[in-house]
PDB file of C-alpha atoms in Angstrom:
ATOM      1  CA  MET X 601     -80.457 170.513 -87.441  1.00 54.00           C
ATOM      2  CA  LYS X 602     -80.755 171.071 -83.689  1.00 64.00           C
ATOM      3  CA  LEU X 603     -78.119 168.406 -82.929  1.00 69.00           C
ATOM      4  CA  ARG X 604     -75.620 169.997 -85.336  1.00 70.00           C
ATOM      5  CA  THR X 605     -76.164 173.406 -83.763  1.00 72.00           C
ATOM      6  CA  LYS X 606     -75.624 171.883 -80.300  1.00 78.00           C
ATOM      7  CA  THR X 607     -72.376 170.268 -81.488  1.00 82.00           C
ATOM      8  CA  PHE X 608     -71.064 173.614 -82.715  1.00 78.00           C
ATOM      9  CA  GLU X 609     -72.166 175.312 -79.489  1.00 82.00           C
ATOM     10  CA  ASN X 610     -70.227 172.710 -77.490  1.00 84.00           C
ATOM     11  CA  LYS X 611     -67.133 173.225 -79.655  1.00 84.00           C
ATOM     12  CA  GLN X 612     -67.530 176.976 -79.244  1.00 83.00           C
ATOM     13  CA  LYS X 613     -67.687 176.593 -75.450  1.00 85.00           C
ATOM     14  CA  LYS X 614     -64.497 174.486 -75.444  1.00 85.00           C
ATOM     15  CA  TYR X 615     -62.625 177.052 -77.537  1.00 81.00           C
ATOM     16  CA  CYS X 616     -63.746 179.803 -75.152  1.00 84.00           C
ATOM     17  CA  GLU X 617     -62.407 177.836 -72.183  1.00 85.00           C
ATOM     18  CA  ASP X 618     -59.131 177.127 -74.000  1.00 84.00           C
ATOM     19  CA  LEU X 619     -58.771 180.766 -75.006  1.00 84.00           C
ATOM     20  CA  GLU X 620     -59.156 181.880 -71.408  1.00 85.00           C
ATOM     21  CA  LYS X 621     -56.444 179.453 -70.320  1.00 84.00           C
ATOM     22  CA  TRP X 622     -54.100 180.388 -73.180  1.00 82.00           C
ATOM     23  CA  ARG X 623     -54.476 184.130 -72.687  1.00 82.00           C
ATOM     24  CA  LYS X 624     -52.931 183.753 -69.233  1.00 83.00           C
ATOM     25  CA  ASP X 625     -49.697 182.709 -70.946  1.00 82.00           C
ATOM     26  CA  LYS X 626     -50.053 184.821 -74.102  1.00 79.00           C
ATOM     27  CA  GLU X 627     -46.511 184.605 -75.394  1.00 80.00           C
ATOM     28  CA  HIS X 628     -46.321 180.827 -75.290  1.00 81.00           C
ATOM     29  CA  TYR X 629     -49.783 180.296 -76.806  1.00 82.00           C
ATOM     30  CA  GLN X 630     -49.906 183.054 -79.430  1.00 86.00           C
ATOM     31  CA  GLU X 631     -50.521 180.660 -82.360  1.00 86.00           C
ATOM     32  CA  HIS X 632     -53.170 178.718 -80.420  1.00 84.00           C
ATOM     33  CA  ILE X 633     -54.999 181.956 -79.582  1.00 81.00           C
ATOM     34  CA  LYS X 634     -55.060 183.054 -83.221  1.00 86.00           C
ATOM     35  CA  ARG X 635     -56.362 179.675 -84.394  1.00 86.00           C
ATOM     36  CA  ALA X 636     -59.001 179.491 -81.652  1.00 85.00           C
ATOM     37  CA  GLU X 637     -60.273 183.013 -82.394  1.00 86.00           C
ATOM     38  CA  THR X 638     -60.615 182.077 -86.066  1.00 87.00           C
ATOM     39  CA  LYS X 639     -62.480 178.868 -85.186  1.00 85.00           C
ATOM     40  CA  LEU X 640     -64.806 180.717 -82.812  1.00 83.00           C
ATOM     41  CA  CYS X 641     -65.714 183.089 -85.596  1.00 84.00           C
ATOM     42  CA  GLU X 642     -66.389 180.150 -87.945  1.00 84.00           C
ATOM     43  CA  TYR X 643     -68.545 178.387 -85.346  1.00 81.00           C
ATOM     44  CA  LYS X 644     -70.507 181.540 -84.636  1.00 82.00           C
ATOM     45  CA  ASN X 645     -71.216 182.005 -88.348  1.00 81.00           C
ATOM     46  CA  THR X 646     -72.162 178.336 -88.711  1.00 81.00           C
ATOM     47  CA  ILE X 647     -74.537 178.482 -85.734  1.00 76.00           C
ATOM     48  CA  LEU X 648     -76.129 181.624 -87.161  1.00 78.00           C
ATOM     49  CA  ALA X 649     -76.450 179.958 -90.561  1.00 77.00           C
ATOM     50  CA  PHE X 650     -78.117 176.871 -89.066  1.00 74.00           C
ATOM     51  CA  GLY X 651     -80.470 179.114 -87.100  1.00 70.00           C
ATOM     52  CA  LYS X 652     -81.471 180.953 -90.278  1.00 65.00           C
ATOM     53  CA  LEU X 653     -81.883 177.670 -92.163  1.00 57.00           C
ATOM     54  CA  ALA X 654     -84.095 176.293 -89.411  1.00 52.00           C
ATOM     55  CA  THR X 655     -86.178 179.456 -89.426  1.00 51.00           C
ATOM     56  CA  CYS X 656     -86.523 179.418 -93.209  1.00 51.00           C
ATOM     57  CA  ASN X 657     -87.422 175.721 -93.220  1.00 47.00           C
ATOM     58  CA  SER X 658     -90.025 176.232 -90.500  1.00 46.00           C
ATOM     59  CA  ILE X 659     -91.676 179.077 -92.400  1.00 45.00           C
ATOM     60  CA  SER X 660     -91.748 177.258 -95.739  1.00 41.00           C
ATOM     61  CA  LYS X 661     -93.536 174.185 -94.304  1.00 39.00           C
TER      62      LYS X 661
END
């Protein structure tokens, strides 16, 4: 569980770095920005879900 969360956190970090770079040239990267923002939202929700799962699993044991 922890490894999967770390993987998503790493992906999230990369998208943040890419977004920063792309925003400097907004017009050229408009599609990339939209896709990256969507992915960041998905990763955030996934990380939150894993965190809740881990918490629930810890409590139930």
